[in-house]
Coordinates of C-alpha atoms and ligand atoms in Angstrom, one line a residue:
M1464 CA -35.3 5.7 8.6
V1465 CA -37.1 6.6 5.5
F1466 CA -36.2 3.2 3.9
P1467 CA -34.0 0.5 5.3
I1468 CA -30.5 0.0 3.8
T1469 CA -30.3 -3.7 4.4
T1470 CA -27.7 -4.6 1.7
P1471 CA -25.9 -2.4 -0.7
L1472 CA -27.9 -3.8 -3.5
S1473 CA -31.1 -2.6 -1.8
I1474 CA -30.6 0.9 -3.0
Q1475 CA -29.6 2.8 -6.1
L1476 CA -27.3 5.7 -5.3
G1477 CA -27.1 8.7 -7.7
I1478 CA -24.2 11.1 -7.8
A1479 CA -24.5 14.4 -9.7
G1480 CA -21.1 15.7 -10.7
A1481 CA -18.2 13.5 -11.6
G1482 CA -15.3 15.8 -10.6
T1483 CA -12.8 15.3 -7.8
M1484 CA -15.5 14.7 -5.1
G1485 CA -18.3 13.0 -7.2
R1486 CA -15.9 10.3 -8.5
G1487 CA -14.3 9.8 -5.1
I1488 CA -17.7 9.4 -3.4
A1489 CA -18.7 6.9 -6.2
L1490 CA -15.5 5.0 -5.6
A1491 CA -16.1 4.9 -1.8
A1492 CA -19.7 3.6 -2.4
L1493 CA -18.5 1.0 -5.1
L1494 CA -15.9 -0.3 -2.8
E1495 CA -18.6 -1.3 -0.4
G1496 CA -20.7 -2.8 -3.3
F1497 CA -23.3 -0.1 -3.8
P1498 CA -24.6 0.4 -7.3
V1499 CA -23.9 3.9 -8.5
L1500 CA -25.5 6.0 -11.2
L1501 CA -23.0 8.9 -11.9
Y1502 CA -24.2 11.9 -13.8
D1503 CA -22.2 14.9 -15.2
V1504 CA -22.9 17.6 -17.8
Q1505 CA -19.7 16.6 -19.6
A1506 CA -19.4 13.2 -21.2
E1507 CA -15.6 13.5 -21.4
I1508 CA -15.5 13.9 -17.6
L1509 CA -17.7 10.8 -17.2
K1510 CA -15.3 8.8 -19.2
Q1511 CA -12.3 9.9 -17.3
A1512 CA -14.2 9.3 -13.9
S1513 CA -15.0 5.8 -14.9
E1514 CA -11.4 5.0 -15.9
N1515 CA -10.1 6.6 -12.7
I1516 CA -12.6 4.6 -10.5
L1517 CA -11.5 1.4 -12.4
F1518 CA -7.9 2.1 -11.6
Y1519 CA -8.5 2.4 -7.8
L1520 CA -11.0 -0.6 -7.7
Q1521 CA -8.3 -2.7 -9.4
R1522 CA -5.8 -1.6 -6.8
K1523 CA -8.1 -2.8 -4.2
N1524 CA -8.8 -6.1 -6.0
K1525 CA -12.5 -5.0 -6.3
D1526 CA -12.7 -4.4 -10.1
Q1527 CA -15.8 -6.8 -10.1
F1528 CA -17.7 -3.9 -8.7
H1529 CA -16.9 -1.7 -11.7
N1530 CA -20.0 -3.1 -13.5
R1531 CA -22.1 -1.7 -10.7
L1532 CA -21.2 1.8 -12.1
Q1533 CA -23.4 3.4 -14.7
L1534 CA -22.8 6.7 -16.4
T1535 CA -25.3 9.2 -17.7
S1536 CA -25.4 12.7 -19.0
R1537 CA -29.2 12.9 -18.8
L1538 CA -30.3 14.2 -15.4
D1539 CA -33.7 12.5 -15.8
D1540 CA -32.1 9.1 -15.5
L1541 CA -31.6 9.7 -11.8
H1542 CA -35.4 9.1 -11.3
T1543 CA -34.6 5.5 -10.2
C1544 CA -32.3 6.6 -7.3
Q1545 CA -33.4 6.5 -3.7
I1546 CA -30.5 8.7 -2.6
V1547 CA -28.8 11.4 -4.8
I1548 CA -25.6 13.1 -3.7
E1549 CA -24.9 16.2 -5.5
A1550 CA -21.2 17.2 -6.0
A1551 CA -21.5 19.9 -8.7
P1552 CA -19.4 23.2 -8.6
E1553 CA -19.6 25.3 -5.4
N1554 CA -22.1 27.9 -6.8
L1555 CA -25.4 28.5 -5.1
E1556 CA -27.4 29.3 -8.1
L1557 CA -26.1 26.3 -10.0
K1558 CA -26.9 24.0 -7.0
Q1559 CA -30.4 25.6 -6.5
D1560 CA -31.2 25.0 -10.1
L1561 CA -30.0 21.4 -9.9
F1562 CA -32.1 20.8 -6.7
I1563 CA -35.3 22.3 -8.3
R1564 CA -34.8 19.7 -11.1
L1565 CA -33.9 16.9 -8.9
D1566 CA -36.9 17.5 -6.7
Q1567 CA -39.2 17.1 -9.8
I1568 CA -37.3 14.1 -11.2
C1569 CA -36.8 12.0 -8.0
P1570 CA -40.2 11.4 -6.3
P1571 CA -40.3 11.2 -2.5
P1572 CA -39.2 9.4 -0.4
A1573 CA -36.0 9.8 -2.4
I1574 CA -33.4 11.7 -0.4
L1575 CA -31.4 14.7 -1.9
A1576 CA -28.1 15.4 -0.4
T1577 CA -25.4 18.1 -1.2
N1578 CA -21.7 17.7 -0.6
T1579 CA -21.3 21.5 -0.4
S1580 CA -18.5 22.6 1.9
S1581 CA -19.5 26.3 2.4
L1582 CA -22.9 27.0 1.0
S1583 CA -26.0 27.2 3.2
I1584 CA -27.9 23.9 3.1
T1585 CA -31.1 25.9 4.1
A1586 CA -30.7 28.0 1.0
I1587 CA -30.3 25.0 -1.3
A1588 CA -33.2 23.1 0.4
S1589 CA -35.7 26.1 0.3
V1590 CA -36.0 26.1 -3.4
T1591 CA -37.5 22.7 -3.5
E1592 CA -41.1 21.6 -2.9
N1593 CA -39.9 19.0 -0.4
P1594 CA -37.2 20.6 1.8
Q1595 CA -37.7 18.0 4.5
R1596 CA -35.8 15.5 2.4
V1597 CA -32.8 17.7 1.7
L1598 CA -29.7 17.7 3.8
G1599 CA -25.9 18.0 3.6
M1600 CA -23.6 15.0 3.3
H1601 CA -20.1 16.5 3.4
F1602 CA -17.3 14.2 2.5
F1603 CA -13.7 15.1 2.8
N1604 CA -11.1 14.8 0.1
P1605 CA -10.2 12.1 -0.9
P1606 CA -13.6 10.6 -0.1
A1607 CA -12.5 6.9 -0.5
V1608 CA -9.7 7.4 2.1
L1609 CA -10.9 10.0 4.7
P1610 CA -13.3 8.5 7.2
L1611 CA -15.4 11.4 8.2
V1612 CA -18.8 12.5 6.8
E1613 CA -20.6 15.5 8.2
V1614 CA -24.4 15.0 8.0
V1615 CA -25.8 18.5 7.9
N1616 CA -29.4 19.2 9.0
H1617 CA -31.2 22.3 8.1
P1618 CA -34.2 23.4 10.2
S1619 CA -36.7 21.4 8.3
T1620 CA -34.7 18.2 7.6
E1621 CA -36.8 15.2 8.8
A1622 CA -35.2 13.2 11.5
A1623 CA -35.9 9.9 9.5
V1624 CA -34.0 11.4 6.5
M1625 CA -31.0 12.3 8.6
Q1626 CA -31.0 8.8 10.2
T1627 CA -31.1 7.2 6.7
V1628 CA -28.2 9.2 5.5
V1629 CA -26.2 8.5 8.7
E1630 CA -26.9 4.7 8.0
L1631 CA -25.7 5.1 4.4
A1632 CA -22.5 6.8 5.6
R1633 CA -21.9 3.9 8.0
K1634 CA -22.6 1.3 5.3
I1635 CA -20.0 2.9 3.0
G1636 CA -17.4 2.5 5.8
K1637 CA -17.5 6.2 7.1
T1638 CA -17.9 7.7 10.5
P1639 CA -20.9 10.1 10.3
V1640 CA -21.3 13.1 12.6
V1641 CA -24.5 15.1 12.8
V1642 CA -24.2 18.9 12.6
Q1643 CA -26.6 21.7 12.3
D1644 CA -26.5 24.0 9.3
Q1645 CA -24.1 26.7 10.4
P1646 CA -21.3 28.3 8.4
G1647 CA -18.3 25.9 8.1
F1648 CA -20.3 23.0 9.7
I1649 CA -17.8 21.5 12.2
V1650 CA -14.4 20.9 10.7
N1651 CA -14.0 23.9 8.4
R1652 CA -15.2 26.1 11.2
V1653 CA -13.2 24.8 14.2
A1654 CA -10.0 24.6 12.2
R1655 CA -10.1 28.3 11.2
P1656 CA -7.9 29.6 14.0
F1657 CA -5.1 27.1 13.1
Y1658 CA -4.6 29.2 9.9
G1659 CA -5.8 32.5 11.1
E1660 CA -3.6 32.7 14.2
A1661 CA -0.6 31.3 12.2
Y1662 CA -1.0 34.3 9.8
R1663 CA -1.2 36.7 12.8
L1664 CA 1.9 35.3 14.4
L1665 CA 3.8 35.5 11.0
G1666 CA 2.4 38.9 10.1
E1667 CA 3.6 40.4 13.5
G1668 CA 7.1 38.9 13.0
A1669 CA 6.7 36.8 16.2
A1670 CA 7.8 33.6 14.6
T1671 CA 8.8 32.4 11.1
I1672 CA 6.9 30.1 8.8
E1673 CA 9.3 27.2 9.6
Q1674 CA 9.2 27.9 13.4
I1675 CA 5.4 27.8 13.4
D1676 CA 5.3 24.6 11.4
T1677 CA 8.0 23.0 13.6
L1678 CA 6.2 23.9 16.8
A1679 CA 2.8 22.6 15.4
R1680 CA 4.4 19.3 14.4
L1681 CA 7.1 18.6 17.0
G1682 CA 5.6 20.5 19.8
G1683 CA 1.8 19.8 19.4
G1684 CA 1.9 16.5 17.4
F1685 CA -0.2 17.9 14.5
R1686 CA 0.4 15.9 11.4
M1687 CA 1.3 19.0 9.5
G1688 CA 1.9 22.7 10.4
P1689 CA -0.5 25.4 9.3
F1690 CA 1.7 26.7 6.4
E1691 CA 2.6 23.4 4.9
L1692 CA -1.0 22.3 5.2
M1693 CA -2.2 25.5 3.4
D1694 CA 0.3 24.7 0.7
L1695 CA -1.4 21.3 0.3
I1696 CA -5.0 22.6 0.5
G1697 CA -4.2 25.5 -1.8
I1698 CA -3.8 29.0 -0.4
D1699 CA -6.6 30.3 -2.7
I1700 CA -9.0 27.6 -1.5
N1701 CA -8.2 28.2 2.1
Y1702 CA -8.6 32.0 1.6
T1703 CA -12.0 31.4 -0.1
A1704 CA -13.2 29.3 2.9
M1705 CA -12.0 32.1 5.3
L1706 CA -13.7 34.8 3.3
S1707 CA -17.0 32.8 3.0
M1708 CA -17.0 32.2 6.8
Y1709 CA -16.4 35.9 7.4
E1710 CA -19.1 37.1 5.0
Q1711 CA -21.7 34.5 6.2
T1712 CA -21.3 35.7 9.8
W1713 CA -21.4 39.5 8.9
G1714 CA -17.8 40.0 9.8
E1715 CA -17.1 37.8 12.8
P1716 CA -13.6 38.9 13.7
R1717 CA -12.3 35.4 14.3
Y1718 CA -12.7 34.6 10.6
R1719 CA -11.2 37.8 9.3
P1720 CA -8.8 36.9 6.4
H1721 CA -5.2 38.2 6.6
R1722 CA -3.4 40.5 4.2
L1723 CA -0.6 37.9 3.7
Q1724 CA -3.2 35.4 2.3
R1725 CA -4.3 37.8 -0.4
Q1726 CA -0.7 38.8 -1.2
K1727 CA 0.2 35.1 -1.8
I1728 CA -2.7 34.8 -4.2
E1729 CA -1.7 38.1 -5.9
Q1730 CA 1.8 36.5 -6.4
N1731 CA 0.2 33.3 -7.8
Q1732 CA 2.0 31.4 -5.1
L1733 CA -0.9 29.1 -4.2
G1734 CA 0.9 26.1 -2.8
R1735 CA 2.0 22.7 -4.2
K1736 CA -0.2 23.1 -7.3
T1737 CA 1.8 26.2 -8.5
G1738 CA 5.2 24.8 -7.4
Q1739 CA 5.4 27.4 -4.7
G1740 CA 3.4 28.6 -1.7
F1741 CA 5.0 29.2 1.7
Y1742 CA 7.6 26.5 0.6
R1743 CA 9.0 25.6 -2.8
Y1744 CA 8.0 22.4 -4.6
S1745 CA 10.3 21.7 -7.6
G1746 CA 13.2 19.4 -8.4
S1747 CA 15.0 18.9 -5.1
E1748 CA 12.8 21.3 -3.2
K1749 CA 10.2 19.2 -1.5
G1750 CA 8.5 21.8 0.9
F1751 CA 8.9 21.7 4.6
I1752 CA 11.2 19.3 6.3
P1753 CA 11.2 19.6 10.1
P1754 CA 14.6 20.1 11.7
A1755 CA 16.2 17.3 13.6
V1756 CA 15.5 17.0 17.3
P1757 CA 18.6 16.8 19.4
R1758 CA 19.6 13.6 21.1
R1759 CA 18.9 13.7 24.9
R1760 CA 22.0 13.8 27.0
Q1761 CA 22.4 13.5 30.8
G1762 CA 22.7 16.8 32.6
E1763 CA 24.3 17.6 36.0
G1764 CA 23.9 20.0 38.8
E1765 CA 21.0 21.7 40.5
I1766 CA 17.9 23.4 39.0
L1767 CA 15.6 25.6 41.1
I1768 CA 12.0 25.1 40.4
A1769 CA 9.6 27.7 41.9
P1770 CA 6.0 26.8 43.0
G1771 CA 3.5 26.8 40.1
S1772 CA 1.1 24.5 38.3
W1773 CA 1.7 25.3 34.6
S1774 CA 4.3 22.7 33.8
P1775 CA 3.3 19.5 35.5
G1776 CA 5.8 16.7 35.2
L1777 CA 8.7 19.2 34.8
S1778 CA 10.6 18.3 38.0
A1779 CA 10.3 14.5 37.2
L1780 CA 11.6 15.2 33.7
L1781 CA 14.6 17.1 34.9
Q1782 CA 15.3 14.5 37.6
E1783 CA 15.1 11.7 35.0
N1784 CA 17.7 13.7 33.1
G1785 CA 20.1 13.7 36.0
Y1786 CA 19.5 17.1 37.6
R1787 CA 18.9 17.7 41.2
V1788 CA 15.8 19.7 41.7
L1789 CA 15.4 22.2 44.5
D1790 CA 12.4 24.2 45.5
Q1791 CA 14.0 27.1 47.3
P1792 CA 17.1 29.2 46.8
G1793 CA 20.0 28.9 49.4
K1794 CA 19.3 25.3 50.5
T1795 CA 22.7 24.0 49.4
A1796 CA 26.2 25.3 49.3
T1797 CA 26.4 25.3 45.5
Q1798 CA 24.6 27.5 43.1
P1799 CA 21.9 26.2 40.7
G1800 CA 22.3 26.3 37.0
F1801 CA 18.9 27.8 36.3
A1802 CA 15.8 29.0 38.2
I1803 CA 12.5 28.0 36.5
F1804 CA 9.1 29.5 37.2
P1805 CA 6.2 27.3 36.1
A1806 CA 3.6 29.6 37.7
G1807 CA 0.8 31.5 36.0
K1808 CA -0.2 35.1 36.4
S1809 CA -2.9 34.2 38.9
E1810 CA -0.4 32.3 41.0
N1811 CA 1.6 35.4 41.8
M1812 CA 4.3 34.5 39.4
L1813 CA 5.6 38.1 39.2
D1814 CA 6.1 38.6 42.9
L1815 CA 8.0 35.3 43.1
V1816 CA 10.3 36.1 40.3
I1817 CA 11.0 39.6 41.8
E1818 CA 11.9 38.0 45.1
W1819 CA 14.2 35.3 43.6
D1820 CA 15.9 37.8 41.3
R1821 CA 17.0 39.7 44.4
L1822 CA 18.2 36.5 46.2
L1823 CA 20.0 34.7 43.3
P1824 CA 23.4 35.8 41.9
P1825 CA 22.9 37.7 38.6
E1826 CA 24.6 35.1 36.4
I1827 CA 22.0 32.4 37.0
P1828 CA 19.5 32.5 34.1
I1829 CA 15.7 32.7 35.0
L1830 CA 13.2 31.0 32.8
V1831 CA 9.6 32.1 33.2
Q1832 CA 6.6 30.3 31.7
S1833 CA 5.1 33.0 29.6
C1834 CA 1.9 31.7 28.0
D1835 CA -0.4 34.0 30.0
T1836 CA 1.9 36.9 30.4
N1837 CA 4.3 38.9 28.3
L1838 CA 8.0 38.8 29.2
S1839 CA 8.1 42.6 29.1
T1840 CA 5.8 42.7 32.1
V1841 CA 8.4 40.6 34.1
E1842 CA 11.6 42.2 32.6
N1843 CA 10.3 45.7 33.7
R1844 CA 10.3 44.7 37.3
L1845 CA 13.7 42.8 37.7
D1846 CA 17.0 44.1 39.0
H1847 CA 18.8 41.8 36.6
P1848 CA 16.6 41.6 33.4
Q1849 CA 19.5 40.5 31.2
R1850 CA 19.2 36.9 32.7
L1851 CA 15.6 36.5 31.8
A1852 CA 14.0 34.3 29.2
G1853 CA 10.5 32.9 28.7
F1854 CA 9.2 29.4 27.8
D1855 CA 6.1 27.6 26.9
G1856 CA 5.4 25.7 30.1
L1857 CA 2.1 24.4 28.9
F1858 CA 3.4 22.0 26.2
F1859 CA 6.9 21.5 27.7
K1860 CA 6.7 18.0 29.0
Q1861 CA 5.6 16.1 25.9
A1862 CA 7.0 18.6 23.3
Q1863 CA 9.9 17.6 21.1
A1864 CA 10.2 21.4 20.1
V1865 CA 9.8 24.1 22.7
S1866 CA 9.0 27.8 22.3
L1867 CA 11.5 30.0 24.1
V1868 CA 11.1 33.7 24.4
R1869 CA 13.8 36.3 24.1
S1870 CA 13.4 39.2 26.4
S1871 CA 14.6 42.5 25.0
L1872 CA 17.6 42.9 27.3
M1873 CA 18.6 39.2 27.4
D1874 CA 22.4 38.5 27.3
K1875 CA 23.7 36.4 24.4
Q1876 CA 25.3 34.2 27.0
V1877 CA 21.9 33.4 28.6
E1878 CA 20.6 32.5 25.2
A1879 CA 23.5 30.0 24.7
Q1880 CA 23.0 28.6 28.1
V1881 CA 19.3 28.0 27.7
T1882 CA 19.7 26.5 24.2
Q1883 CA 22.2 24.0 25.6
F1884 CA 20.0 23.2 28.5
I1885 CA 16.8 22.6 26.4
S1886 CA 18.8 20.6 23.8
R1887 CA 20.2 18.3 26.6
L1888 CA 16.6 17.4 27.5
G1889 CA 16.2 16.1 23.9
K1890 CA 14.1 19.0 22.8
L1891 CA 14.5 21.4 19.9
P1892 CA 14.8 25.0 21.2
V1893 CA 12.8 27.5 19.1
W1894 CA 13.5 31.1 19.9
I1895 CA 10.4 33.4 19.2
G1896 CA 9.5 37.0 20.0
D1897 CA 7.6 38.2 23.1
T1898 CA 4.2 37.6 21.8
P1899 CA 0.9 37.0 23.6
G1900 CA 0.1 33.3 24.0
L1901 CA 3.3 32.2 22.2
V1902 CA 2.7 29.7 19.3
L1903 CA 1.2 26.5 20.4
P1904 CA -0.7 27.8 23.5
R1905 CA -2.3 30.4 21.2
L1906 CA -3.2 28.0 18.4
V1907 CA -4.7 25.4 20.7
S1908 CA -6.5 27.8 22.9
M1909 CA -8.1 29.5 19.9
L1910 CA -9.1 26.1 18.5
T1911 CA -10.7 25.3 21.9
N1912 CA -12.5 28.6 22.0
E1913 CA -13.9 28.1 18.4
A1914 CA -15.0 24.6 19.5
A1915 CA -16.6 26.0 22.6
F1916 CA -18.5 28.7 20.5
A1917 CA -19.7 25.8 18.2
V1918 CA -21.1 24.0 21.3
L1919 CA -22.7 27.2 22.6
E1920 CA -24.3 28.0 19.3
G1921 CA -25.7 24.5 18.9
A1922 CA -23.7 23.4 15.9
A1923 CA -22.9 20.0 17.6
D1924 CA -22.1 18.5 21.0
P1925 CA -18.6 18.5 22.4
E1926 CA -17.8 14.8 21.7
T1927 CA -19.0 15.1 18.2
I1928 CA -16.8 18.1 17.6
D1929 CA -13.8 16.4 19.1
L1930 CA -14.4 13.3 16.9
A1931 CA -14.9 15.4 13.8
M1932 CA -11.6 17.2 14.3
R1933 CA -9.7 14.0 14.9
L1934 CA -11.1 12.2 11.8
G1935 CA -11.7 15.2 9.5
V1936 CA -8.3 16.9 9.9
N1937 CA -6.3 14.3 11.8
Y1938 CA -5.8 16.5 14.9
P1939 CA -3.8 14.6 17.5
Q1940 CA -6.6 15.3 20.1
G1941 CA -10.1 16.8 19.9
P1942 CA -9.6 20.4 21.0
L1943 CA -12.1 20.2 24.0
S1944 CA -10.6 17.1 25.5
W1945 CA -7.2 18.5 24.8
A1946 CA -8.0 21.7 26.7
V1947 CA -9.4 19.6 29.6
S1948 CA -6.1 17.8 29.9
L1949 CA -4.1 21.0 29.6
G1950 CA -6.3 22.7 32.2
L1951 CA -9.4 24.6 31.1
E1952 CA -8.5 27.4 33.4
R1953 CA -5.1 27.8 31.7
V1954 CA -6.7 27.9 28.3
L1955 CA -9.0 30.5 29.5
A1956 CA -6.1 32.5 31.0
I1957 CA -4.4 32.5 27.6
L1958 CA -7.5 33.7 25.9
D1959 CA -7.9 36.5 28.5
H1960 CA -4.3 37.5 28.1
L1961 CA -4.7 37.7 24.3
F1962 CA -7.9 39.8 24.8
A1963 CA -6.1 42.1 27.2
E1964 CA -3.1 42.6 24.9
Y1965 CA -5.0 43.1 21.7
H1966 CA -8.4 44.4 22.9
E1967 CA -9.9 42.7 19.9
E1968 CA -13.3 41.0 19.9
R1969 CA -11.5 38.1 18.0
Y1970 CA -10.0 37.0 21.3
R1971 CA -13.1 37.1 23.5
A1972 CA -13.5 33.8 25.4
A1973 CA -16.7 31.8 24.8
P1974 CA -19.0 32.3 27.8
N1975 CA -19.6 28.5 28.2
L1976 CA -15.9 28.0 28.4
R1977 CA -15.8 30.5 31.2
N1978 CA -18.7 28.7 32.9
W1979 CA -16.9 25.4 32.6
V1980 CA -13.9 26.9 34.4
R1981 CA -16.1 28.6 37.1
S1982 CA -17.9 25.3 37.8
R1983 CA -14.4 24.0 39.0
K1984 CA -14.7 20.6 37.4
P1985 CA -14.2 19.5 33.9
P1986 CA -17.5 19.3 32.0
D1987 CA -18.5 15.6 32.4
F1988 CA -19.1 15.2 28.7
I1989 CA -15.4 15.5 28.0
T1990 CA -13.0 12.8 29.0
P1991 CA -9.5 14.3 29.3
S1992 CA -7.1 12.7 26.9
G1993 CA -3.3 12.2 26.9
Ligands
NAD914 P1 -15.0 19.7 -9.5 O1 -14.9 21.0 -10.2 O2 -13.8 18.8 -9.5 O3 -16.2 18.8 -10.1 C1 -17.4 19.4 -10.4 C2 -18.1 18.6 -11.5 O4 -19.4 19.1 -11.6 C3 -17.4 18.8 -12.8 O5 -17.1 17.5 -13.3 C4 -18.4 19.4 -13.7 O6 -18.4 19.0 -15.0 C5 -19.7 19.1 -13.0 N1 -20.8 20.0 -13.2 C6 -20.8 21.2 -13.7 N2 -22.1 21.7 -13.8 C7 -22.9 20.6 -13.3 C8 -24.3 20.5 -13.2 N3 -25.1 21.5 -13.5 N4 -24.7 19.3 -12.8 C9 -23.9 18.2 -12.5 N5 -22.6 18.4 -12.6 C10 -22.1 19.6 -13.0 O7 -15.4 20.1 -8.0 P2 -15.2 19.2 -6.7 O8 -13.9 19.6 -6.0 O9 -15.5 17.8 -6.9 O10 -16.3 19.9 -5.8 C11 -17.7 19.5 -5.8 C12 -18.4 19.9 -4.7 O11 -17.9 19.3 -3.5 C13 -18.4 21.3 -4.3 O12 -19.6 21.8 -3.8 C14 -17.2 21.5 -3.3 O13 -17.4 22.6 -2.3 C15 -17.5 20.2 -2.5 N6 -16.3 19.7 -1.8 C16 -15.0 19.7 -2.4 C17 -13.9 19.3 -1.7 C18 -12.6 19.3 -2.3 O14 -11.6 19.1 -1.6 N7 -12.5 19.4 -3.7 C19 -14.1 18.7 -0.4 C20 -15.4 18.7 0.1 C21 -16.5 19.2 -0.6

């Protein structure tokens, strides 16, 4: 470490910028007893920040720490600080100018950190005489509540400087993760497909806003669906982050913004802050409220389940619910209610479905897991395509809401039967279009792929990435360990299916992900969760 942080009183912390983030970081530090010198160009903002901080300190019964807060509108006063965290507006020139001045005012070994979310730390550090003491310290909003801090190294950040800032983050009660200076760091980068793929699904008419949010919440266990989350963040802010990633990577197709994003901005429907985004927020309109999940009711009769590995636990679930599960047609005198195919493309799913379609009476609905294949491929080969529907086998067992796929020739009667069957299992049926990767498998596979690329490109190690996604955006599981528990080979099959259907570079699988699958064992750095 550059200097030990033995007790909070052993260092003086400077914060430049007293807006949303600056005052939040000051509050987080004061709550742990650190003295803070808060600087802003506007005296009025400083006064508001101080009142705001006092309010929150009082709520935590820590108002005695308010006298450790000093305010200044003179940058020179920061010369006494050992660590300065800059939280000024997101503008490269403004930040570079501030760092040139801070570099002159605060003599080494003082450390200079920036809270930028999207600018290059290297570009900020490079204007100073002492770039080795400059790094990123990226807090999440609200800083006093959210536990994650990304500590961002640029190529010349000294290891001791990074260690000191890691220690500071811990001392103010945060969990630091170390990441290299790459666009989006970890969280803003790995989360991109959650929004980007949701826009694609919506833009192609595969599912509605409400369906996508329902499946994310009740199917995947995300705290919020992508559209309600964008309404909270601000659709304009999210668009700017997307565009910045796209530009900084010279047009990486995974980060390409969507026309619907810009259209929302043109309509000034920016989310909660304007009273309307994807949902309305005024009076009795409170945004997205997920639909109720049906109550589980006992079923009866027989269900045929073909061989296949994509829906582990499916037989047990049906048996628990009162069904008799058979593994071959014609074993009993009675006819089964449904035939279910939990096989993937590589498990000869298509041949099996064709065979059973010939054996089974045409009134028995056939449900085919269709995460890695389009339903049209199957429909095309059946004698009785009107009985065919697809389902998301990958998330089926745990999900409270399940994607079901309509085939183009499906009978109304089949839709009603499947709806009733899924509802009896205590799951909400969500009928979507025949789209590659469906909703959740597509979102989670693309999150995994982004995390794998981040590992490949040396942004951070897998465990760090998983931790950052759980703490930074409250994901139910880190994407890499989630993929291991779903089956890395299945995640790869979904990505390859997306690529085969779109022929877009956006859906190319990360080569290290492919290597992990080929090596036939989960990478030992990831512990499967769930
Ligand atoms: P903000 O607009 O709320 O606050 C910026 C403050 O900086 C204002 O009080 C302004 O008066 C002050 N300021 C202007 N020029 C200055 C200068 N030359 N020197 C010092 N202060 C100056 O912005 P914010 O949301 O707090 O964002 C600050 C930084 O934190 C940005 O880099 C942003 O990308 C980053 N960040 C924001 C969030 C977020 O959710 N708001 C989250 C993480 C990181």
